[in-house]
Amino acid sequence: AMDTDLSSQDRKDLDKFIKFFALKTVQVIVQARLGEKISTRSSSSPTGSDWFNLAIKDIPEVTHEAKKALAGQLPAVGRSMCVEISLKTSEGDSMELEIWCLEMNEKCDKEIKVSYTVYNRLSLLLKSLLAITRVTPAYRLSRKQGHEYVILYRIYFGEVQLSGLGEGFQTVRVGTVGTPVGTITLSCAYRINLAFMSTRQFERTPPIMGIIIDHFVDRPYPSSSPMHPCNYRAGEDNGAIYPSVEDSQEVCTTSFSTSPPSQCVFTVTKAHFQTPPPVVTDTLKVPVMGLAFSHQLSSSRLSYQPAALGVGSADMGYPVLFAGGLNAAHPHQLIGPGKEGGVPQIPSQPAHGTQADQERMCTPLDGVHYSAATPSSSEDTETVSNSSEGKCGSPHDLLETIFIQKVGAFVNKPINQVTMANLDIPFAMFAPKNVELEDNDPMVNPPDSPETESPLQGSLHSEGSSGSSTGNTHDDFVMIDFKPAFSKDDILPMDLGTFYREFQNPPQLSSLSIDIGAQSMAEDLDSLPEKLAVHEKNVKEFDAFVETLQ
Amino acid sequence: LSRRTRRCAASGITPTMNCRAEVLEVSVEGRQVEEAMLAVLHTVLLHRSTGKFHYKKEGTYSIGTVGTQDVDCDFIDFAYVRVSSEELDRALRKAVGEFKDALRNSGSDGMGQISLEFYQKKKSRWPFSDECIPWELWTIKVNVVNLANEQERQICREKVGEKLCEKIINIVEVMNRHEYLPKMPTQSEVDNVFDTSLKDVQPYLYKISYQITDSLGTSVTTTMRRLIKDTLAL
């Protein structure tokens, strides 16, 4: 380290410049992916707080994340700051789009003046960054986000990981600035294989499901961010429901929201098939309200096929395992071929975790393991005993079906209207069609990730599958007992549990029924010309109103 | 990008300077000319503008803040960032508008070029007029195409958008070379280096000029808004 040549003041200044340069870099990148046009004002009088003489706003959450990632360090050789931009569809599929890298190499420029030249060149580099962030493919994608997908960012510090970008990714160099301690390099590696993600494709398909913005979209200014309506369309094109909790197999991603970090939602686990991810510094967990029903270890995803395409072959992002050796004759079996159009049946035994499930299945004669079965609280207890008798195949016969049911926040659908019919899973026609949606709602019951212990000791089972003699689909899933974590013990009545039971089967919102939905859409379209005529008539009023706003 | 080095010989007093020159070429539809030109010019000027200087007593100065904003193109699938300065935007739009009109009215095959030149002023004693010494010259060669139908236009929107992305990357590459930039001037010299007439930002002194060429490449109409005073005149 030959920085004895650098005065200590210069060194301090340089470190400060680099630190704030890194923070501003992150701001520019993230702001360029918000999907909005950015605009800041020039000010002829220096305000003293505008680093590098550029008006770049500081979104607090972003600064917070960046500082967390840097953890007091500065980019150095082998320690790069990376901002990963990825796209996440409303079905939960995600894809890395870009990695922006701020790196340092050893090439030093001793002669350069820190406080002057370096500073100005860093300013120039930020301007270049502003320009370049608008010309990579992700920019256009980010401008169109909201309906079918959102753009997410993640900051990490350490080794650059480009493997998630797919083959043939391209690199663009934003610029370099030599300093006495090394050369700062800013570049972007971006995926070019966006074939199936072309924006045009998104434009063609109708909006599937609104996205709950709070959890995913960056809302730097709570009052000014764009709000997308959560327009839920009932019926067959409703397979996609946006989970609020990341699939447990995803690499940890941060979502950015205006809510305090504790409410940000995201995964902790790392996908086993991915290359070792970089240091994960943003692991924010959902405060699980304790509704994690263990059968939720369903964690594979059913991918959504747009209604227009009809039921196609399931495109399972993750392995889906079915219980083997079980058939419809055993309604209480774990999973597997049920009847038409549905989801694999919920395991009929309570389970405490993936492991527990399997164990239980393999040792059916161990007796009843239901820790919380209190018959008094359930309306139907027959299945409890039945399941313990359930035949259990050999371990490798026993597979778990994992699935995530994605339900929107405002979904209130009677079970039989739910998308079961259109979920594309193997053997879908055999799966029971009656599934208690809310039980599978990841928002209500986030899937357990292997690392976390399910605090819940509740049990949930299915009364029967399609073979059920009762025509009452709503009763198929009955809670024996419900012990949400973090709630009081079972001596006292549980508010949460009561609430849950009471509101298990709320009536469907009339505005959300498909007929009405489709109808009103058609009506809306028809009435457009009239509406336009009316608006034209009132144009003066509108103009006056606009005037008052200016 | 082709790169030519032009020597602008000065009077005996000042040393010879190299003026680096960059040439960009685009093919666009008539209605895309303005937006394409503005995108390129604004991107260059973004890099060649600073905040307003405020000189203080001891010879030091502070620099104002430059704001930026996104601009969406209407006729091209493209967006760019420009400096937040209405004055600057107006000046560029005026020049580009004239260029576009000249292109349209020239009756040529729709080829022309618009140049953005950065220069320094060198004050001379009477009777010699001030010299303008260019230090960077950007030339955008434009070829206007005519399209037959809507489908072609849609493709053109996208293609030109992609091309402009490439141009922005090229511009940024040049900027990153950190080649010659005028020294930061003292208060008395600031008007020789920067355009201090705008109220919110301070670009380097610049001139915009354009030429319309016929299909043979010779200059049919040379319309220069501001002439480059070549110091060779001496």
mmCIF file of C-alpha atoms in Angstrom, chain A residues 7-192:
data_model
loop_
_atom_site.group_PDB
_atom_site.id
_atom_site.type_symbol
_atom_site.label_atom_id
_atom_site.label_comp_id
_atom_site.label_asym_id
_atom_site.label_seq_id
_atom_site.Cartn_x
_atom_site.Cartn_y
_atom_site.Cartn_z
ATOM 1 C CA SER A 7 -2.027 13.177 2.797
ATOM 2 C CA SER A 8 -4.281 12.071 5.545
ATOM 3 C CA GLN A 9 -6.770 14.740 4.686
ATOM 4 C CA ASP A 10 -6.770 13.619 1.114
ATOM 5 C CA ARG A 11 -7.190 10.062 2.218
ATOM 6 C CA LYS A 12 -10.110 10.958 4.376
ATOM 7 C CA ASP A 13 -11.654 12.944 1.591
ATOM 8 C CA LEU A 14 -11.128 10.161 -0.866
ATOM 9 C CA ASP A 15 -12.749 7.622 1.373
ATOM 10 C CA LYS A 16 -15.676 9.908 1.875
ATOM 11 C CA PHE A 17 -16.006 10.498 -1.827
ATOM 12 C CA ILE A 18 -15.959 6.818 -2.557
ATOM 13 C CA LYS A 19 -18.476 6.059 0.117
ATOM 14 C CA PHE A 20 -20.935 8.656 -1.065
ATOM 15 C CA PHE A 21 -20.280 7.756 -4.632
ATOM 16 C CA ALA A 22 -21.290 4.217 -3.844
ATOM 17 C CA LEU A 23 -24.459 5.379 -2.127
ATOM 18 C CA LYS A 24 -25.384 7.696 -4.958
ATOM 19 C CA THR A 25 -24.687 4.968 -7.475
ATOM 20 C CA VAL A 26 -27.198 2.747 -5.769
ATOM 21 C CA GLN A 27 -29.749 5.530 -5.677
ATOM 22 C CA VAL A 28 -29.394 6.236 -9.363
ATOM 23 C CA ILE A 29 -29.729 2.601 -10.311
ATOM 24 C CA VAL A 30 -32.693 1.849 -8.103
ATOM 25 C CA GLN A 31 -34.479 5.036 -9.027
ATOM 26 C CA ALA A 32 -33.996 4.212 -12.663
ATOM 27 C CA ARG A 33 -35.865 0.976 -12.119
ATOM 28 C CA LEU A 34 -38.829 2.318 -10.237
ATOM 29 C CA GLY A 35 -40.843 2.574 -13.375
ATOM 30 C CA GLU A 36 -41.289 6.291 -13.085
ATOM 31 C CA LYS A 37 -39.719 9.235 -14.756
ATOM 32 C CA ILE A 38 -37.236 10.892 -12.498
ATOM 33 C CA SER A 39 -36.925 14.632 -12.327
ATOM 34 C CA THR A 40 -34.841 16.829 -10.076
ATOM 35 C CA ARG A 41 -34.205 20.504 -10.190
ATOM 36 C CA SER A 42 -31.080 22.373 -10.881
ATOM 37 C CA SER A 43 -30.141 24.890 -8.286
ATOM 38 C CA SER A 44 -27.709 27.638 -8.934
ATOM 39 C CA SER A 45 -26.931 28.108 -5.297
ATOM 40 C CA PRO A 46 -25.086 25.205 -3.871
ATOM 41 C CA THR A 47 -27.019 23.560 -1.132
ATOM 42 C CA GLY A 48 -24.059 21.810 0.342
ATOM 43 C CA SER A 49 -25.825 18.513 0.507
ATOM 44 C CA ASP A 50 -25.799 17.643 -3.141
ATOM 45 C CA TRP A 51 -22.929 15.342 -3.535
ATOM 46 C CA PHE A 52 -20.985 15.632 -6.757
ATOM 47 C CA ASN A 53 -23.004 18.716 -7.655
ATOM 48 C CA LEU A 54 -25.819 16.557 -8.873
ATOM 49 C CA ALA A 55 -29.367 16.604 -7.626
ATOM 50 C CA ILE A 56 -29.928 12.944 -6.844
ATOM 51 C CA LYS A 57 -32.585 12.242 -4.305
ATOM 52 C CA ASP A 58 -31.907 9.850 -1.507
ATOM 53 C CA ILE A 59 -34.571 7.281 -0.936
ATOM 54 C CA PRO A 60 -34.105 6.399 2.702
ATOM 55 C CA GLU A 61 -34.828 2.690 2.376
ATOM 56 C CA VAL A 62 -32.341 2.425 -0.409
ATOM 57 C CA THR A 63 -29.657 4.203 1.515
ATOM 58 C CA HIS A 64 -30.388 1.988 4.424
ATOM 59 C CA GLU A 65 -30.017 -1.141 2.339
ATOM 60 C CA ALA A 66 -26.853 0.113 0.743
ATOM 61 C CA LYS A 67 -25.281 0.954 4.053
ATOM 62 C CA LYS A 68 -26.265 -2.399 5.393
ATOM 63 C CA ALA A 69 -24.644 -4.119 2.478
ATOM 64 C CA LEU A 70 -21.479 -2.103 2.742
ATOM 65 C CA ALA A 71 -21.364 -2.523 6.477
ATOM 66 C CA GLY A 72 -18.920 0.275 6.864
ATOM 67 C CA GLN A 73 -16.586 -0.957 4.166
ATOM 68 C CA LEU A 74 -15.615 0.542 0.893
ATOM 69 C CA PRO A 75 -15.287 -1.100 -2.469
ATOM 70 C CA ALA A 76 -11.818 -2.525 -2.731
ATOM 71 C CA VAL A 77 -10.032 -5.121 -4.753
ATOM 72 C CA GLY A 78 -12.098 -8.271 -4.571
ATOM 73 C CA ARG A 79 -14.776 -6.455 -2.668
ATOM 74 C CA SER A 80 -17.236 -5.041 -5.106
ATOM 75 C CA MET A 81 -20.528 -3.476 -4.482
ATOM 76 C CA CYS A 82 -23.204 -4.971 -6.646
ATOM 77 C CA VAL A 83 -26.738 -3.952 -7.296
ATOM 78 C CA GLU A 84 -28.741 -6.786 -8.708
ATOM 79 C CA ILE A 85 -31.875 -5.946 -10.610
ATOM 80 C CA SER A 86 -34.353 -8.712 -11.130
ATOM 81 C CA LEU A 87 -37.822 -9.157 -12.420
ATOM 82 C CA LYS A 88 -40.502 -11.020 -10.627
ATOM 83 C CA THR A 89 -43.724 -12.058 -12.242
ATOM 84 C CA SER A 90 -47.012 -12.189 -10.535
ATOM 85 C CA GLU A 91 -46.731 -15.931 -10.509
ATOM 86 C CA GLY A 92 -43.638 -15.675 -8.496
ATOM 87 C CA ASP A 93 -41.107 -16.513 -11.175
ATOM 88 C CA SER A 94 -38.150 -14.323 -11.051
ATOM 89 C CA MET A 95 -35.191 -13.647 -13.194
ATOM 90 C CA GLU A 96 -32.063 -11.620 -12.798
ATOM 91 C CA LEU A 97 -31.852 -8.873 -15.339
ATOM 92 C CA GLU A 98 -28.772 -6.878 -14.501
ATOM 93 C CA ILE A 99 -25.891 -6.691 -12.141
ATOM 94 C CA TRP A 100 -24.364 -3.273 -11.696
ATOM 95 C CA CYS A 101 -20.866 -3.527 -10.305
ATOM 96 C CA LEU A 102 -18.817 -0.911 -8.574
ATOM 97 C CA GLU A 103 -15.345 -2.311 -8.404
ATOM 98 C CA MET A 104 -11.899 -1.219 -7.468
ATOM 99 C CA ASN A 105 -8.729 -2.398 -9.094
ATOM 100 C CA GLU A 106 -5.125 -1.908 -8.158
ATOM 101 C CA LYS A 107 -4.150 0.531 -10.823
ATOM 102 C CA CYS A 108 -3.379 3.679 -8.937
ATOM 103 C CA ASP A 109 -3.018 7.174 -10.213
ATOM 104 C CA LYS A 110 -0.745 8.889 -7.785
ATOM 105 C CA GLU A 111 -0.689 12.213 -9.462
ATOM 106 C CA ILE A 112 -4.297 12.877 -9.532
ATOM 107 C CA LYS A 113 -5.772 15.513 -7.283
ATOM 108 C CA VAL A 114 -8.293 14.045 -4.968
ATOM 109 C CA SER A 115 -10.383 16.947 -3.952
ATOM 110 C CA TYR A 116 -10.648 18.291 -7.371
ATOM 111 C CA THR A 117 -10.116 15.959 -10.255
ATOM 112 C CA VAL A 118 -11.333 12.805 -8.618
ATOM 113 C CA TYR A 119 -14.401 14.552 -7.340
ATOM 114 C CA ASN A 120 -15.277 15.986 -10.717
ATOM 115 C CA ARG A 121 -14.676 12.729 -12.472
ATOM 116 C CA LEU A 122 -16.890 10.942 -10.013
ATOM 117 C CA SER A 123 -19.529 13.493 -10.843
ATOM 118 C CA LEU A 124 -19.062 12.808 -14.518
ATOM 119 C CA LEU A 125 -19.306 9.107 -13.859
ATOM 120 C CA LEU A 126 -22.616 9.568 -12.107
ATOM 121 C CA LYS A 127 -23.900 11.462 -15.106
ATOM 122 C CA SER A 128 -22.819 8.606 -17.299
ATOM 123 C CA LEU A 129 -24.623 6.257 -14.985
ATOM 124 C CA LEU A 130 -27.774 8.314 -15.311
ATOM 125 C CA ALA A 131 -27.509 8.020 -19.063
ATOM 126 C CA ILE A 132 -26.616 4.339 -19.199
ATOM 127 C CA THR A 133 -29.330 3.214 -16.817
ATOM 128 C CA ARG A 134 -31.852 4.302 -19.433
ATOM 129 C CA VAL A 135 -30.404 2.316 -22.268
ATOM 130 C CA THR A 136 -30.179 -1.219 -20.994
ATOM 131 C CA PRO A 137 -33.141 -3.495 -21.705
ATOM 132 C CA ALA A 138 -34.262 -3.500 -18.090
ATOM 133 C CA TYR A 139 -35.193 0.146 -18.281
ATOM 134 C CA ARG A 140 -38.040 -0.395 -20.638
ATOM 135 C CA LEU A 141 -39.162 -3.400 -18.670
ATOM 136 C CA SER A 142 -39.134 -1.401 -15.496
ATOM 137 C CA ARG A 143 -41.220 1.333 -17.018
ATOM 138 C CA LYS A 144 -43.903 -1.190 -17.728
ATOM 139 C CA GLN A 145 -43.916 -2.931 -14.413
ATOM 140 C CA GLY A 146 -46.897 -3.178 -12.182
ATOM 141 C CA HIS A 147 -49.312 -5.536 -13.772
ATOM 142 C CA GLU A 148 -47.635 -8.751 -14.508
ATOM 143 C CA TYR A 149 -44.344 -8.156 -12.829
ATOM 144 C CA VAL A 150 -42.291 -5.960 -10.641
ATOM 145 C CA ILE A 151 -38.669 -5.069 -10.635
ATOM 146 C CA LEU A 152 -36.691 -5.754 -7.532
ATOM 147 C CA TYR A 153 -33.254 -4.821 -6.395
ATOM 148 C CA ARG A 154 -30.731 -6.362 -4.118
ATOM 149 C CA ILE A 155 -27.468 -4.991 -2.946
ATOM 150 C CA TYR A 156 -24.573 -7.133 -2.003
ATOM 151 C CA PHE A 157 -20.959 -6.616 -1.284
ATOM 152 C CA GLY A 158 -18.241 -9.049 -2.125
ATOM 153 C CA GLU A 159 -17.683 -11.120 -5.167
ATOM 154 C CA VAL A 160 -19.588 -10.401 -8.273
ATOM 155 C CA GLN A 161 -22.012 -13.125 -9.229
ATOM 156 C CA LEU A 162 -23.019 -13.103 -12.840
ATOM 157 C CA SER A 163 -24.279 -16.614 -13.227
ATOM 158 C CA GLY A 164 -27.893 -15.674 -12.822
ATOM 159 C CA LEU A 165 -27.876 -13.644 -15.987
ATOM 160 C CA GLY A 166 -28.129 -16.503 -18.344
ATOM 161 C CA GLU A 167 -25.952 -17.214 -21.290
ATOM 162 C CA GLY A 168 -24.520 -14.601 -23.507
ATOM 163 C CA PHE A 169 -25.064 -11.705 -21.181
ATOM 164 C CA GLN A 170 -23.548 -8.444 -22.274
ATOM 165 C CA THR A 171 -21.513 -5.914 -20.449
ATOM 166 C CA VAL A 172 -21.475 -2.211 -20.737
ATOM 167 C CA ARG A 173 -18.900 -0.098 -19.045
ATOM 168 C CA VAL A 174 -20.156 3.062 -17.536
ATOM 169 C CA GLY A 175 -16.735 4.450 -16.745
ATOM 170 C CA THR A 176 -13.682 4.515 -14.602
ATOM 171 C CA VAL A 177 -12.028 6.996 -12.311
ATOM 172 C CA GLY A 178 -8.432 6.666 -11.277
ATOM 173 C CA THR A 179 -7.551 7.519 -7.733
ATOM 174 C CA PRO A 180 -4.377 7.301 -5.714
ATOM 175 C CA VAL A 181 -5.611 4.123 -4.078
ATOM 176 C CA GLY A 182 -6.954 2.360 -7.084
ATOM 177 C CA THR A 183 -9.190 2.722 -10.079
ATOM 178 C CA ILE A 184 -12.920 2.762 -9.563
ATOM 179 C CA THR A 185 -14.844 0.950 -12.261
ATOM 180 C CA LEU A 186 -18.545 1.014 -12.809
ATOM 181 C CA SER A 187 -20.126 -1.403 -15.207
ATOM 182 C CA CYS A 188 -23.273 -3.313 -15.871
ATOM 183 C CA ALA A 189 -23.727 -6.888 -16.954
ATOM 184 C CA TYR A 190 -27.155 -7.477 -18.373
ATOM 185 C CA ARG A 191 -29.143 -10.403 -19.582
ATOM 186 C CA ILE A 192 -30.016 -10.367 -23.208
#
